[in-house]
């Protein structure tokens, strides 16, 4: 570590600071900045180093910094986070400092927050079913351990409540609990506080690590917050053998912070002013999920993002969708109808669902039933549109049955309330029960044996 | 991609920005020369030279590198190592085996500065010569053969630019660097030849001539083979928004197509997807040979979070290896998923070089680079005196932002590819897979295949295909009318079109890539199914115009329900389909009797 301090600051603009006359400075090196009259140093990292001139991106706000009297010290290492198992049950701010008034963490390891790419050869394909207790997820868009599956939402939609419900209820067949690493990125105080209370009330706080960066905190801090969370998650999963669920909210704010830094650097922008490397940057967050050979723990990621104007083609959801393994879409239409959780079953997708279902994982009939529910619901919705144009009178009996089915499916299957935790068997049986509303001839995706087996069992239970 | 050359201490770094490093003192360096950066020996390549300052793109993370660090020259341009042992490998973008990286780093993460040989230098291969002392050989001639896997006979060829009279030739077990032959050149100098050869990745390998493609690559995909086929030696692209099934389509082609060698480049895509391929391919059996698919496959995995410069190189590494097998006389298919990520890597490097950007920040040379890449596809007469013919089919996935094809990468790709499979978000939303839109997609090769179809499949293949496509076209217009005024207003003729078009969509085009029986349909059976559907249209024409004809009586005939099950009849032969069509005809004709 060099103890030399540099005072020749030639410019401070936005989150960037330029230091002149430096020697032996390395790319990405951590910079400690002491501002005149302040006791606590601020930190930054080297973004560009040309001969003796270093461009430093600050992690903290640059407000109040002066070109005269500010001293920069290059620390000879990259930004590291001290991690320990004792972090469970604790709350940190977006810069990784203790924020719950408790004692400092004694680190067992110091890890580079940028992480390293996982060798694709060392990965193991995710295939353990996670039961979230939410029918529209468990049956229709199954989540598996080691998957990265974002929630695409919009302003004013209850994505936080859905994420909290998943965090509360998520469990796996072997009964093991998830450790939860949770990070807020530029959300309001209320939203951050909502999650903290939720975890506390559900008794989940002692197995959670919280990183809180709110809208009031420095924008640039947001760029490192998700990396701190994931560094902690990697430590807990791959060193301590825990199954970790990482929830990040809201990635749209993260991308905006990145855009701010990029524009301060005067980089050539890509779409909508976002930097051209947004895809690569997002992938260094999302790809830190998964399972690896020879390690017991796993990382499952649920990032939340709000789509500006519900537009799925906006760069943030668009690039996210290209990296993640599917998406849950929160539906404004269902929310208005009072359905909770309002998961848009058709728009959502889990790319790994087939690896998590079937005999021994959920149930043998899962795959066929899912296809049937999907097809029938799609038909029901088409009929609904047709009925709007041509009137209900133009419908035949089969159409009417589908229309009723679609309504019931949304009300009873998708809609289940915030605190109902359904086992996957219950969800599957409910699916079969709803299918009894339809004429048997229109059930083409399920085998006749399956109909006999499951429909009769459903109806006999009804009689009891 | 290392070989025996010595590293020479040359320059000193003066600037570092992300994956781009500038170093001075490089006046003797060549453009595209491989360099090693700092004492960590990070792999890099010179991409620009200004005086004695070289711009170097580094294929590994550059954190911790700074001005004053040294740069070593290797004297070699970025090359692919070509020898037996390529098959069944999984490489990163610069041809380092991921397995060796795992062993060297002792962890699941990719550490920096790891040197790994692309080819096992120790392993002995049994080499059988096919020429004898005194034979005159020229560049590209086969000197001998090595059984590389149970499927593939590796041909050891005279490297381009070499030739002469065979002075010595060995037979027996050798590793790839041992000398297996010496040639006396025309000027009496001696060339010694080992199995391991190098070829610079950014240059196309030479060939005698290109041939006009006239034979389809058979993939077992019904909408691909029948509707939008691609030629052996053709270039195709699959653009589509996320979730439309690009990767599933590419993987199905990789699994089932009748090429002998598959090079699959995962370029800036998901880690888990590559793992899936790695898990699946050794267990999947190639329908054409009965052997595990891995025995004919080379994987290049540079996932999205791996260094961006190596992503730029990965497509070149892949296509160079593919050309090498093409030169042996094999049919090679290369999949690149996704070329948009490759273009983004170019954009990132270009931005760091502070070049004047073209559209959407992409460099101005985006379209010329794209064209050069796809132009390396082709069916060729390889170098050598035996007129071997090999083909290289290139299929690139494109990931347009928001599914909007007007963006630069899609446009640059569409200009140079002749098969366009347009994946459609609406179809994917309705879970119609493969979501290849039958109205927008096209294949400019289709007319080249008319002769092939006539000879191999059926006299009327092309007509049946055209009829089916026309019906779908008409359907889209009729559906608009239905949306406005309802079904009742349609004539029986129009209803027939709708009914038959629905069958084409649901019972022919819809194909489940995850169902082991449905995923692959041989072309003969594809024709059988489509012929049956189209014959309903032809025969029913005659009856529906009868006065007072009840349309419902047509859809009630037993054969109608049978259509949906045709794709499950795996054993059906030509005669079975003929019989079925006869029954169909009889049943329909009986309606008016």
CSV table of C-alpha atoms in Angstrom, one decimal, chain A residues 31 125 211 318 432:
chain,number,residue,atom,x,y,z
A,31,UNK,CA,-8.9,5.5,-3.8
A,125,UNK,CA,-27.4,-27.2,-14.2
A,211,UNK,CA,-28.1,-3.7,2.3
A,318,UNK,CA,-35.0,-5.8,-22.5
A,432,UNK,CA,-57.5,-30.1,-11.9
